């Protein structure tokens, strides 16, 4: 049962709500962020990666918004309805209290586990007066401006910069233009339905209440497949819903986050567009989905990855949800950035980077796919076998690494390790399914990589596996190696590495930095926050090492950093605890699920051994 938070005053910094004071709604095609003040400050239509219609999250004056607020709002609270992505925001002012219920609504009867569109291309904002006689203010101001006129009983908005999109606003109260105020009485409702698309202006949608009800039913139906009996069950359940909101229902692609350019440090330039699907997210996300019963989503994501791989001679880092190339990275100079943290970027230049770990990510996906009884046809296997050969050739050569550095490449430990994964999974596939390939050669090369990691990534002076071969600096990505079965979590060098990372990449209070940019230059100025996924990787390592009590304490602390509606960003400011980076971040929620399952497994193993899990 999700607990309703208490009312609290609104706090702004430089005129902006903190990132953590937002919640997400979505329909499997796009998503929107709604602040605790009732402002919808970010939404792209018709897809996650389309240009934004509302973007005040990145420029409070020029970005555009859809706000529902009170003339004299003093405090607010926000929460999700149980087991749904239907969002409730309650605003309290001197004259009374209102409840705003928001959702990107689903079509009637749709099955959220099927690979097909589910949304109606409609946003519902239902306003109800709880007490008093408040004055409700409505303002709709799309980014770039719009021409408006009355049409077919609603308000038509023609976006000046988007000839492909029309907006139609419906209401159960007389519309007074794009800026309006309504004096409502207790129990009275204001219903607002914003539709987009073309040739829909004469088709009035059902009532807001009906659309919300059918959306609730679809979420409840979908969650019947969920199962989990480990720690932090409520947050794991919310993480499952959050990952589903980042899923492009039509084909199973999973975006990293629904936003672009939320800064990794306030005022810094480490601002990136995350509205795309990263290949490397696939295996981690698939494991997480499966661990909580979401096998349909796991299979859909695997299928998407293999469909993309089948048609690519060289795998790219990321793709649009349609499997297409990422737009060229550009700066949107009209938007000043969240709290003046410019630049605002659309597109992502990392698309063309060389990152050798992709071979392992794809082959690991193929192994999971085939192990479940799915077919690898001869054409796909030829492509996959070429990736195994690519890994055999590439592992000794520099690349941009998992963190996509924009400095000269290095032979990163994680990249070499994932090349070993590619060779290992290639061998498993070929042997189990009698597929052609240089099995003996792949085995030999896999062993060489393991030995090279032991010899060249280990640094006696710091007593740990390092970021790169022959290196002197630590990198938390090495914590992922036991999960990929490259090295055992209980290997003495992995235990030593775990301890060294906990000490030397420590950002305080259980948080970890990915690496230290001042010591391991990545080609960018400035600093960044603590990276949440790395701390969840630490949880998994501690659990696998039998240090269950330590893992549980850390896991509970990390989960306690989720915001008022159970969402997590990419990074945390270790000084203030504020969220940084794009939000909500899929990888952080994958970490919630994976960390909980690691503790659950380790706890059961300890019970079978007759112990409780050590602390050393």
Coordinates of C-alpha atoms in Angstrom, one line a residue:
X1 CA 0.0 0.0 0.0
X2 CA 1.5 3.3 -1.0
X3 CA 1.4 5.9 1.8
X4 CA 0.1 9.4 1.1
X5 CA 2.7 12.0 2.1
X6 CA 1.9 15.0 4.3
X7 CA 1.4 18.5 2.9
X8 CA 4.5 20.7 2.8
X9 CA 5.4 24.2 1.6
X10 CA 6.5 24.6 -2.0
X11 CA 10.3 25.3 -2.3
X12 CA 11.9 26.8 -5.4
X13 CA 15.6 27.3 -6.2
X14 CA 16.4 29.9 -8.8
X15 CA 12.7 29.9 -9.7
X16 CA 12.6 26.1 -10.3
X17 CA 11.2 23.2 -8.3
X18 CA 13.9 20.7 -7.3
X19 CA 14.1 17.8 -9.7
X20 CA 12.9 15.5 -7.0
X21 CA 9.7 17.5 -6.6
X22 CA 8.3 16.0 -9.8
X23 CA 6.4 12.8 -10.8
X24 CA 6.0 11.1 -14.1
X25 CA 3.0 9.9 -16.0
X26 CA 3.0 8.0 -19.3
X27 CA 1.2 5.9 -21.8
X28 CA 3.9 3.7 -23.5
X29 CA 4.5 6.2 -26.3
X30 CA 5.5 9.3 -24.4
X31 CA 5.8 10.6 -20.8
X32 CA 5.3 13.9 -18.9
X33 CA 6.6 15.4 -15.7
X34 CA 4.2 17.0 -13.3
X35 CA 5.6 19.2 -10.5
X36 CA 4.2 19.1 -6.9
X37 CA 2.9 22.6 -7.7
X38 CA 0.5 21.3 -10.4
X39 CA 2.6 22.4 -13.4
X40 CA 3.1 20.0 -16.2
X41 CA 6.6 21.1 -17.2
X42 CA 7.8 18.5 -19.7
X43 CA 6.1 16.5 -22.4
X44 CA 7.2 15.4 -25.9
X45 CA 4.6 14.2 -28.4
X46 CA 3.9 11.9 -30.1
X47 CA 7.0 10.0 -28.9
X48 CA 9.5 10.2 -26.1
X49 CA 12.2 11.5 -28.5
X50 CA 10.0 14.1 -30.3
X51 CA 10.4 17.8 -29.8
X52 CA 8.9 19.0 -26.6
X53 CA 5.4 20.6 -26.4
X54 CA 6.0 21.8 -22.8
X55 CA 9.6 22.5 -21.6
X56 CA 9.5 24.9 -18.7
X57 CA 11.6 22.3 -16.8
X58 CA 14.5 23.6 -19.0
X59 CA 13.4 27.2 -19.1
X60 CA 10.7 28.5 -16.7
X61 CA 10.1 31.6 -18.8
X62 CA 10.3 30.4 -22.4
X63 CA 9.9 26.6 -22.2
X64 CA 6.1 26.4 -22.1
X65 CA 3.9 24.7 -19.6
X66 CA 0.4 23.4 -18.7
X67 CA -0.4 24.6 -15.2
X68 CA -3.2 24.0 -12.8
X69 CA -2.8 25.9 -9.6
X70 CA -4.4 28.1 -7.0
X71 CA -4.3 31.8 -6.8
X72 CA -2.9 31.6 -3.2
X73 CA -1.3 28.1 -3.0
X74 CA 0.6 27.6 0.3
X75 CA 1.4 23.9 0.4
X76 CA 1.0 20.7 -1.5
X77 CA 1.4 17.0 -1.6
X78 CA 1.6 14.4 -4.4
X79 CA 1.2 10.7 -4.7
X80 CA 0.3 7.9 -7.1
X81 CA -3.0 6.0 -6.8
X82 CA -2.1 2.4 -5.6
X83 CA -0.6 0.2 -8.3
X84 CA -1.1 2.7 -11.1
X85 CA 0.7 5.6 -12.8
X86 CA -2.4 7.8 -12.1
X87 CA -1.0 10.8 -10.3
X88 CA -2.7 12.9 -7.6
X89 CA -1.5 16.4 -6.7
X90 CA -3.3 18.2 -3.9
X91 CA -2.8 22.0 -3.5
X92 CA -3.9 23.9 -0.4
X93 CA -4.4 27.7 -0.3
X94 CA -6.1 30.2 2.0
X95 CA -9.4 29.8 0.2
X96 CA -9.5 26.0 0.0
X97 CA -8.0 22.7 -1.3
X98 CA -8.1 21.1 -4.7
X99 CA -7.1 17.6 -5.9
X100 CA -5.6 17.3 -9.4
X101 CA -5.7 13.8 -11.0
X102 CA -3.4 13.4 -13.9
X103 CA -2.8 10.6 -16.4
X104 CA -1.8 9.9 -20.0
X105 CA -4.7 7.6 -20.6
X106 CA -5.0 4.2 -22.2
X107 CA -7.5 2.8 -24.8
X108 CA -10.3 0.7 -23.4
X109 CA -9.5 -3.0 -23.2
X110 CA -5.8 -2.8 -24.2
X111 CA -3.4 -5.3 -22.8
X112 CA -0.2 -3.6 -21.6
X113 CA 1.8 -6.7 -22.1
X114 CA 1.2 -6.9 -25.8
X115 CA 3.6 -5.3 -28.3
X116 CA 1.2 -2.6 -29.5
X117 CA 0.3 1.0 -28.9
X118 CA -1.9 1.5 -25.8
X119 CA -2.3 5.2 -25.5
X120 CA -5.1 7.4 -26.8
X121 CA -2.8 10.4 -27.3
X122 CA -4.7 12.2 -24.6
X123 CA -3.8 13.8 -21.3
X124 CA -6.4 14.0 -18.6
X125 CA -6.3 16.6 -15.8
X126 CA -9.3 16.3 -13.5
X127 CA -9.6 19.0 -10.8
X128 CA -11.9 18.5 -7.8
X129 CA -12.5 20.9 -4.9
X130 CA -12.0 19.2 -1.5
X131 CA -12.9 22.1 0.7
X132 CA -13.5 25.8 0.5
X133 CA -14.1 27.9 -2.6
X134 CA -10.7 28.2 -4.2
X135 CA -9.9 30.1 -7.4
X136 CA -8.4 27.6 -9.8
X137 CA -6.0 29.0 -12.4
X138 CA -5.4 27.3 -15.7
X139 CA -2.7 28.2 -18.2
X140 CA -1.6 26.3 -21.3
X141 CA 1.4 27.7 -23.1
X142 CA 3.2 25.4 -25.6
X143 CA 6.9 25.9 -26.3
X144 CA 7.4 28.2 -29.3
X145 CA 3.9 29.5 -29.0
X146 CA 0.6 28.6 -30.6
X147 CA -2.3 30.1 -32.5
X148 CA -5.6 29.4 -30.7
X149 CA -9.3 29.5 -31.6
X150 CA -12.5 27.9 -30.6
X151 CA -13.5 24.8 -32.6
X152 CA -16.1 22.1 -32.2
X153 CA -16.8 22.9 -28.5
X154 CA -13.1 23.0 -27.6
X155 CA -10.0 25.0 -27.9
X156 CA -7.8 24.4 -30.9
X157 CA -4.0 25.1 -30.6
X158 CA -1.9 25.2 -33.8
X159 CA 1.7 25.0 -32.8
X160 CA 3.9 27.6 -34.6
X161 CA 6.8 25.2 -34.9
X162 CA 5.1 21.8 -35.3
X163 CA 3.0 21.4 -38.4
X164 CA 2.8 17.7 -37.7
X165 CA 0.9 18.2 -34.4
X166 CA -2.4 19.7 -33.5
X167 CA -3.6 20.2 -30.0
X168 CA -7.3 20.2 -28.9
X169 CA -8.3 21.1 -25.4
X170 CA -11.7 19.9 -24.1
X171 CA -13.4 20.9 -20.8
X172 CA -16.6 20.3 -19.0
X173 CA -16.6 24.0 -18.1
X174 CA -16.7 26.8 -20.6
X175 CA -13.2 27.4 -21.9
X176 CA -12.0 31.0 -21.4
X177 CA -8.9 30.8 -23.6
X178 CA -5.4 29.6 -22.7
X179 CA -5.3 31.7 -19.4
X180 CA -8.4 31.2 -17.3
X181 CA -9.6 31.2 -13.7
X182 CA -12.5 29.2 -12.3
X183 CA -14.2 29.8 -8.9
X184 CA -15.4 26.3 -7.9
X185 CA -17.5 25.0 -5.0
X186 CA -16.9 21.9 -2.8
X187 CA -17.5 18.7 -4.8
X188 CA -17.4 20.6 -8.1
X189 CA -15.1 19.2 -10.8
X190 CA -13.2 20.8 -13.7
X191 CA -12.2 18.3 -16.4
X192 CA -9.5 19.0 -18.9
X193 CA -8.6 16.7 -21.8
X194 CA -5.7 17.6 -24.1
X195 CA -5.6 15.6 -27.3
X196 CA -2.9 15.6 -30.1
X197 CA -2.7 14.2 -33.5
X198 CA -4.6 15.1 -36.7
X199 CA -8.3 15.1 -37.8
X200 CA -9.6 14.5 -34.3
X201 CA -11.2 17.8 -33.5
X202 CA -14.8 16.8 -34.1
X203 CA -14.6 13.6 -31.9
X204 CA -15.2 14.5 -28.3
X205 CA -13.5 12.1 -26.0
X206 CA -15.3 10.2 -23.2
X207 CA -15.5 11.9 -19.8
X208 CA -12.3 12.3 -17.8
X209 CA -13.7 10.0 -15.1
X210 CA -14.3 7.2 -17.6
X211 CA -10.8 7.6 -19.1
X212 CA -9.2 7.5 -15.7
X213 CA -11.1 4.5 -14.6
X214 CA -10.2 2.4 -17.7
X215 CA -6.5 3.5 -17.2
X216 CA -6.6 2.3 -13.6
X217 CA -8.0 -1.0 -14.7
X218 CA -5.3 -1.5 -17.3
X219 CA -2.5 -0.9 -14.7
X220 CA -4.2 -3.3 -12.2
X221 CA -4.5 -6.0 -14.9
X222 CA -0.8 -5.6 -15.9
X223 CA 0.5 -5.9 -12.3
X224 CA -1.1 -9.3 -11.9
X225 CA 2.0 -10.8 -13.4
X226 CA 4.3 -9.1 -10.9
X227 CA 5.8 -11.2 -8.1
X228 CA 8.5 -10.3 -5.6
X229 CA 9.0 -11.3 -2.0
X230 CA 12.2 -9.5 -1.0
X231 CA 13.1 -6.3 0.8
X232 CA 11.6 -2.9 0.0
X233 CA 8.6 -4.5 -1.8
X234 CA 6.7 -1.2 -2.2
X235 CA 9.6 0.5 -3.9
X236 CA 10.4 -2.5 -6.1
X237 CA 6.7 -2.5 -7.2
X238 CA 6.9 1.2 -8.0
X239 CA 10.1 0.6 -9.9
X240 CA 8.4 -2.0 -12.0
X241 CA 5.7 0.6 -12.9
X242 CA 8.4 3.2 -13.6
X243 CA 10.3 0.9 -16.0
X244 CA 7.0 0.1 -17.7
X245 CA 6.4 3.9 -18.2
X246 CA 9.9 4.1 -19.9
X247 CA 8.9 1.2 -22.2
X248 CA 7.9 1.9 -25.8
X249 CA 5.0 -0.5 -25.8
X250 CA 4.8 -0.9 -29.6
X251 CA 8.1 -2.8 -29.8
X252 CA 9.6 -3.2 -26.3
X253 CA 12.4 -0.6 -26.5
X254 CA 13.3 0.9 -23.1
X255 CA 14.5 4.5 -23.0
X256 CA 17.1 5.6 -20.4
X257 CA 15.0 8.5 -19.2
X258 CA 12.2 10.7 -20.6
X259 CA 14.2 14.0 -20.3
X260 CA 17.1 15.7 -21.8
X261 CA 19.8 18.0 -20.4
X262 CA 19.0 17.8 -16.7
X263 CA 22.4 18.6 -15.3
X264 CA 24.8 16.3 -13.5
X265 CA 26.0 19.4 -11.6
X266 CA 24.1 22.7 -11.3
X267 CA 25.6 25.2 -13.7
X268 CA 27.7 22.5 -15.4
X269 CA 27.8 21.4 -19.0
X270 CA 27.4 17.6 -18.5
X271 CA 23.9 17.7 -19.9
X272 CA 22.8 14.9 -22.2
X273 CA 19.7 13.7 -24.1
X274 CA 18.6 10.4 -22.6
X275 CA 15.4 9.8 -24.5
X276 CA 16.8 6.9 -26.5
X277 CA 17.4 3.2 -26.1
X278 CA 20.9 2.1 -25.1
X279 CA 21.9 -1.4 -26.1
X280 CA 23.9 -1.9 -22.9
X281 CA 20.8 -1.3 -20.8
X282 CA 19.2 -4.4 -22.3
X283 CA 20.8 -7.3 -20.4
X284 CA 20.6 -5.5 -17.0
X285 CA 17.0 -4.5 -17.6
X286 CA 16.0 -7.9 -18.8
X287 CA 17.4 -9.6 -15.7
X288 CA 15.5 -7.1 -13.6
X289 CA 12.2 -7.7 -15.4
X290 CA 12.5 -11.4 -15.1
X291 CA 13.2 -11.3 -11.4
X292 CA 9.8 -9.7 -10.8
X293 CA 7.8 -11.8 -13.2
X294 CA 7.7 -9.4 -16.1
X295 CA 8.8 -12.0 -18.7
X296 CA 6.8 -10.5 -21.5
X297 CA 8.7 -7.2 -21.2
X298 CA 12.0 -9.0 -21.0
X299 CA 11.3 -11.0 -24.2
X300 CA 10.1 -7.8 -26.0
X301 CA 13.3 -5.9 -25.2
X302 CA 15.4 -8.9 -26.2
X303 CA 13.6 -9.1 -29.5
X304 CA 14.1 -5.4 -30.1
X305 CA 17.8 -5.7 -29.4
X306 CA 18.2 -8.7 -31.8
X307 CA 16.1 -7.1 -34.5
X308 CA 18.4 -4.0 -34.4
X309 CA 21.5 -6.1 -34.3
X310 CA 20.4 -8.3 -37.2
X311 CA 20.6 -5.3 -39.5
X312 CA 23.7 -3.6 -38.3
X313 CA 27.2 -4.5 -39.4
X314 CA 28.6 -2.5 -36.5
X315 CA 26.5 -2.1 -33.4
X316 CA 25.9 1.4 -32.2
X317 CA 25.6 2.6 -28.7
X318 CA 22.0 3.7 -28.8
X319 CA 19.0 4.0 -31.2
X320 CA 15.7 5.7 -31.3
X321 CA 12.8 3.6 -30.0
X322 CA 12.1 2.7 -33.7
X323 CA 15.7 1.3 -34.0
X324 CA 16.8 4.3 -36.2
X325 CA 20.0 6.4 -35.9
X326 CA 20.0 9.1 -33.2
X327 CA 19.7 12.7 -34.5
X328 CA 22.9 14.7 -34.7
X329 CA 23.6 16.3 -31.4
X330 CA 22.6 20.0 -31.4
X331 CA 22.2 22.8 -28.9
X332 CA 18.8 24.4 -28.4
X333 CA 19.9 28.0 -27.6
X334 CA 16.4 29.2 -26.9
X335 CA 16.3 27.2 -23.7
X336 CA 18.5 28.3 -20.9
X337 CA 18.6 25.0 -19.1
X338 CA 17.4 23.9 -15.7
X339 CA 18.5 26.5 -13.2
X340 CA 20.5 28.1 -16.0
X341 CA 22.5 24.9 -16.6
X342 CA 23.2 25.2 -20.3
X343 CA 23.6 23.8 -22.8
X344 CA 20.3 22.1 -23.6
X345 CA 21.0 19.3 -26.1
X346 CA 18.8 17.4 -28.5
X347 CA 20.3 14.3 -30.0
X348 CA 23.4 12.5 -28.6
X349 CA 26.9 12.5 -30.1
X350 CA 27.8 9.3 -28.4
X351 CA 25.8 7.4 -31.1
X352 CA 28.9 7.2 -33.3
X353 CA 31.4 6.3 -30.5
X354 CA 33.2 3.0 -30.6
X355 CA 32.3 1.1 -27.5
X356 CA 33.5 -2.5 -27.4
X357 CA 31.2 -3.7 -24.6
X358 CA 28.3 -3.7 -27.0
X359 CA 29.5 -7.0 -28.4
X360 CA 29.0 -8.6 -25.0
X361 CA 25.7 -6.9 -24.3
X362 CA 24.2 -8.2 -27.5
X363 CA 25.6 -11.7 -27.2
X364 CA 24.3 -11.9 -23.6
X365 CA 20.9 -10.9 -24.9
X366 CA 21.0 -13.6 -27.5
X367 CA 22.0 -16.1 -25.0
X368 CA 19.1 -15.2 -22.7
X369 CA 16.8 -15.3 -25.8
X370 CA 17.9 -18.7 -27.0
X371 CA 18.1 -20.2 -23.5
X372 CA 14.4 -19.5 -23.2
X373 CA 13.7 -21.7 -26.2
X374 CA 13.5 -18.9 -28.8
X375 CA 14.9 -19.5 -32.3
X376 CA 18.1 -18.0 -33.7
X377 CA 17.8 -18.3 -37.4
X378 CA 20.9 -18.7 -39.6
X379 CA 21.0 -15.1 -40.8
X380 CA 20.9 -13.7 -37.2
X381 CA 23.5 -16.2 -36.1
X382 CA 25.9 -15.1 -38.8
X383 CA 25.5 -11.5 -37.6
X384 CA 26.0 -12.6 -34.0
X385 CA 29.0 -14.7 -34.9
X386 CA 30.5 -11.7 -36.6
X387 CA 30.1 -9.8 -33.3
X388 CA 31.9 -12.6 -31.5
X389 CA 34.7 -12.2 -34.0
X390 CA 34.6 -8.4 -33.5
X391 CA 35.1 -8.9 -29.8
X392 CA 38.0 -11.2 -30.4
X393 CA 39.7 -8.5 -32.5
X394 CA 38.7 -5.4 -30.5
X395 CA 39.4 -6.1 -26.8
X396 CA 43.0 -5.0 -26.9
X397 CA 42.2 -1.7 -28.6
X398 CA 41.0 1.6 -27.0
X399 CA 37.4 2.7 -27.0
X400 CA 35.1 5.3 -25.3
X401 CA 34.0 2.9 -22.6
X402 CA 30.8 2.4 -20.7
X403 CA 30.7 6.1 -19.5
X404 CA 31.1 7.4 -23.1
X405 CA 34.1 9.6 -22.4
X406 CA 34.9 12.4 -24.8
X407 CA 38.6 12.2 -24.3
X408 CA 41.1 9.9 -26.2
X409 CA 40.1 6.3 -25.9
X410 CA 41.6 3.8 -23.5
X411 CA 41.6 0.0 -23.1
X412 CA 38.9 0.1 -20.4
X413 CA 38.6 -2.9 -18.1
X414 CA 34.8 -3.1 -18.5
X415 CA 35.0 -3.0 -22.3
X416 CA 37.5 -5.8 -22.3
X417 CA 35.5 -7.8 -19.8
X418 CA 32.4 -7.5 -22.0
X419 CA 34.3 -8.7 -25.0
X420 CA 35.0 -11.8 -22.9
X421 CA 31.3 -12.0 -22.3
X422 CA 30.7 -12.0 -26.1
X423 CA 33.2 -14.8 -26.6
X424 CA 31.8 -16.8 -23.7
X425 CA 28.1 -16.5 -24.8
X426 CA 29.1 -17.2 -28.4
X427 CA 30.6 -20.5 -27.2
X428 CA 27.6 -21.4 -25.1
X429 CA 25.3 -20.7 -28.0
X430 CA 27.3 -22.6 -30.5
X431 CA 27.7 -25.7 -28.3
X432 CA 24.2 -25.8 -27.0
X433 CA 22.4 -25.3 -30.3
X434 CA 25.0 -26.9 -32.7
X435 CA 25.8 -23.6 -34.5
X436 CA 28.9 -23.1 -36.7
X437 CA 31.8 -21.1 -35.3
X438 CA 35.4 -21.2 -34.2
X439 CA 34.5 -22.6 -30.8
X440 CA 38.0 -23.6 -29.7
X441 CA 39.4 -20.3 -30.8
X442 CA 36.7 -18.4 -29.0
X443 CA 37.4 -20.4 -25.8
X444 CA 41.2 -19.6 -26.0
X445 CA 40.5 -15.9 -26.6
X446 CA 38.0 -15.8 -23.7
X447 CA 40.7 -17.3 -21.4
X448 CA 43.3 -14.8 -22.6
X449 CA 40.9 -11.9 -21.7
X450 CA 40.3 -13.2 -18.3
X451 CA 44.1 -13.5 -17.7
X452 CA 44.7 -10.1 -19.1
X453 CA 42.2 -8.6 -16.7
X454 CA 43.9 -10.3 -13.8
X455 CA 47.4 -9.2 -15.0
X456 CA 46.9 -5.8 -16.6
X457 CA 43.9 -4.3 -14.8
X458 CA 45.2 -5.2 -11.4
X459 CA 47.3 -2.6 -9.7
X460 CA 49.4 -3.8 -6.7
X461 CA 49.9 -0.4 -5.4
X462 CA 46.2 0.3 -4.8
X463 CA 45.2 -3.3 -4.4
X464 CA 42.4 -3.3 -6.9
X465 CA 41.2 -3.8 -10.4
X466 CA 41.5 -0.4 -12.2
X467 CA 39.5 1.5 -14.8
X468 CA 41.9 0.6 -17.6
X469 CA 44.7 -1.8 -18.4
X470 CA 47.9 -0.5 -16.9
X471 CA 45.8 2.1 -15.0
X472 CA 46.1 3.7 -11.6
X473 CA 42.5 4.9 -11.0
X474 CA 39.4 3.2 -9.9
X475 CA 36.1 2.9 -11.7
X476 CA 32.9 1.6 -10.3
X477 CA 31.9 -0.1 -13.5
X478 CA 34.2 -2.9 -12.4
X479 CA 31.6 -3.8 -9.8
X480 CA 29.4 -5.1 -12.7
X481 CA 31.9 -7.8 -13.6
X482 CA 30.6 -10.5 -11.2
X483 CA 27.0 -10.0 -12.5
X484 CA 28.3 -10.7 -16.0
X485 CA 30.1 -13.8 -14.7
X486 CA 33.5 -12.4 -15.8
X487 CA 35.0 -12.8 -12.3
X488 CA 33.5 -14.4 -9.1
X489 CA 32.3 -11.9 -6.5
X490 CA 34.2 -13.9 -3.9
X491 CA 37.5 -13.9 -5.8
X492 CA 40.1 -12.3 -3.5
X493 CA 40.9 -9.6 -6.0
X494 CA 37.2 -8.8 -6.5
X495 CA 36.7 -8.5 -2.7
X496 CA 39.7 -6.2 -2.5
X497 CA 38.4 -4.1 -5.4
X498 CA 35.0 -3.9 -3.8
X499 CA 36.6 -2.6 -0.6
X500 CA 38.8 -0.1 -2.5
X501 CA 35.9 1.3 -4.4
X502 CA 33.9 1.7 -1.3
X503 CA 36.7 3.7 0.3
X504 CA 38.2 5.7 -2.6
X505 CA 35.1 6.5 -4.7
X506 CA 33.1 7.2 -1.6
X507 CA 30.8 10.2 -1.9
X508 CA 29.5 9.9 1.6
X509 CA 26.5 8.1 3.2
X510 CA 26.8 5.0 1.0
X511 CA 27.0 6.9 -2.3
X512 CA 29.7 6.3 -4.9
X513 CA 31.2 8.3 -7.7
X514 CA 31.6 6.5 -11.0
X515 CA 35.2 7.7 -11.1
X516 CA 37.1 10.9 -10.3
X517 CA 37.2 13.0 -13.5
X518 CA 40.1 15.1 -12.2
X519 CA 42.2 11.9 -11.9
X520 CA 40.8 10.0 -14.9
X521 CA 40.0 12.8 -17.4
X522 CA 36.9 12.2 -19.6
X523 CA 37.3 15.3 -21.9
X524 CA 34.7 17.4 -20.1
X525 CA 35.1 20.2 -17.5
X526 CA 33.5 20.2 -14.1
X527 CA 32.3 17.6 -11.7
X528 CA 29.2 15.4 -11.4
X529 CA 27.1 13.9 -8.6
X530 CA 27.2 10.4 -7.1
X531 CA 25.9 7.8 -9.6
X532 CA 23.1 5.7 -8.0
X533 CA 23.5 2.6 -10.1
X534 CA 27.1 2.2 -8.9
X535 CA 25.9 2.0 -5.3
X536 CA 23.3 -0.6 -6.2
X537 CA 26.1 -2.6 -7.9
X538 CA 27.9 -2.4 -4.6
X539 CA 24.8 -3.8 -2.9
X540 CA 24.9 -6.8 -5.3
X541 CA 28.6 -7.4 -4.7
X542 CA 28.2 -7.3 -0.9
X543 CA 25.2 -9.7 -1.1
X544 CA 27.1 -12.1 -3.3
X545 CA 30.1 -12.0 -1.0
X546 CA 27.8 -13.1 1.9
X547 CA 27.9 -9.7 3.6
X548 CA 24.2 -9.6 3.7
X549 CA 23.8 -7.2 6.7
X550 CA 26.1 -4.6 5.0
X551 CA 24.2 -5.0 1.8
X552 CA 20.8 -4.6 3.5
X553 CA 21.9 -1.4 5.3
X554 CA 23.2 0.1 2.2
X555 CA 20.2 -1.0 0.1
X556 CA 17.7 0.5 2.6
X557 CA 19.6 3.8 2.7
X558 CA 19.6 4.0 -1.2
X559 CA 15.9 3.2 -1.4
X560 CA 15.3 5.8 1.2
X561 CA 16.6 8.4 -1.2
X562 CA 13.6 7.9 -3.6
X563 CA 11.4 10.9 -3.8
X564 CA 7.9 11.4 -2.4
X565 CA 6.4 9.2 -5.2
X566 CA 9.2 6.5 -5.3
X567 CA 11.2 7.8 -8.2
X568 CA 15.0 8.1 -8.6
X569 CA 17.2 10.2 -10.8
X570 CA 20.5 9.2 -12.4
X571 CA 22.7 11.0 -9.7
X572 CA 22.5 12.4 -6.2
X573 CA 24.3 15.6 -5.0
X574 CA 26.2 14.1 -2.1
X575 CA 26.3 17.4 -0.3
X576 CA 22.6 18.3 -0.4
X577 CA 20.9 15.0 -1.3
X578 CA 19.2 16.7 -4.3
X579 CA 18.6 14.8 -7.5
X580 CA 20.9 15.4 -10.5
X581 CA 20.8 14.2 -14.1
X582 CA 17.9 13.0 -16.2
X583 CA 14.9 11.8 -14.3
X584 CA 13.5 9.3 -13.7
X585 CA 16.4 7.1 -14.7
X586 CA 15.8 3.5 -15.8
X587 CA 19.1 2.3 -14.6
X588 CA 18.5 3.5 -11.1
X589 CA 15.2 1.6 -10.9
X590 CA 16.9 -1.5 -12.4
X591 CA 19.3 -1.2 -9.5
X592 CA 16.4 -1.1 -7.0
X593 CA 15.1 -4.4 -8.4
X594 CA 18.4 -6.1 -8.9
X595 CA 19.7 -5.1 -5.5
X596 CA 16.6 -6.4 -3.7
X597 CA 16.8 -9.7 -5.5
X598 CA 20.5 -10.1 -4.7
X599 CA 19.7 -9.6 -1.0
X600 CA 16.8 -12.0 -1.2
X601 CA 18.9 -14.7 -2.8
X602 CA 21.8 -14.2 -0.4
X603 CA 19.5 -14.3 2.6
X604 CA 18.0 -17.6 1.5
X605 CA 21.4 -19.0 0.9
X606 CA 22.5 -18.0 4.3
X607 CA 19.5 -19.6 5.9
X608 CA 20.2 -22.8 4.0
X609 CA 23.7 -22.7 5.4
X610 CA 22.3 -22.1 8.9
X611 CA 23.8 -18.5 9.1
X612 CA 22.5 -15.0 8.9
X613 CA 25.1 -13.3 6.7
X614 CA 28.3 -11.8 7.9
X615 CA 29.4 -8.2 8.2
X616 CA 33.0 -8.6 7.3

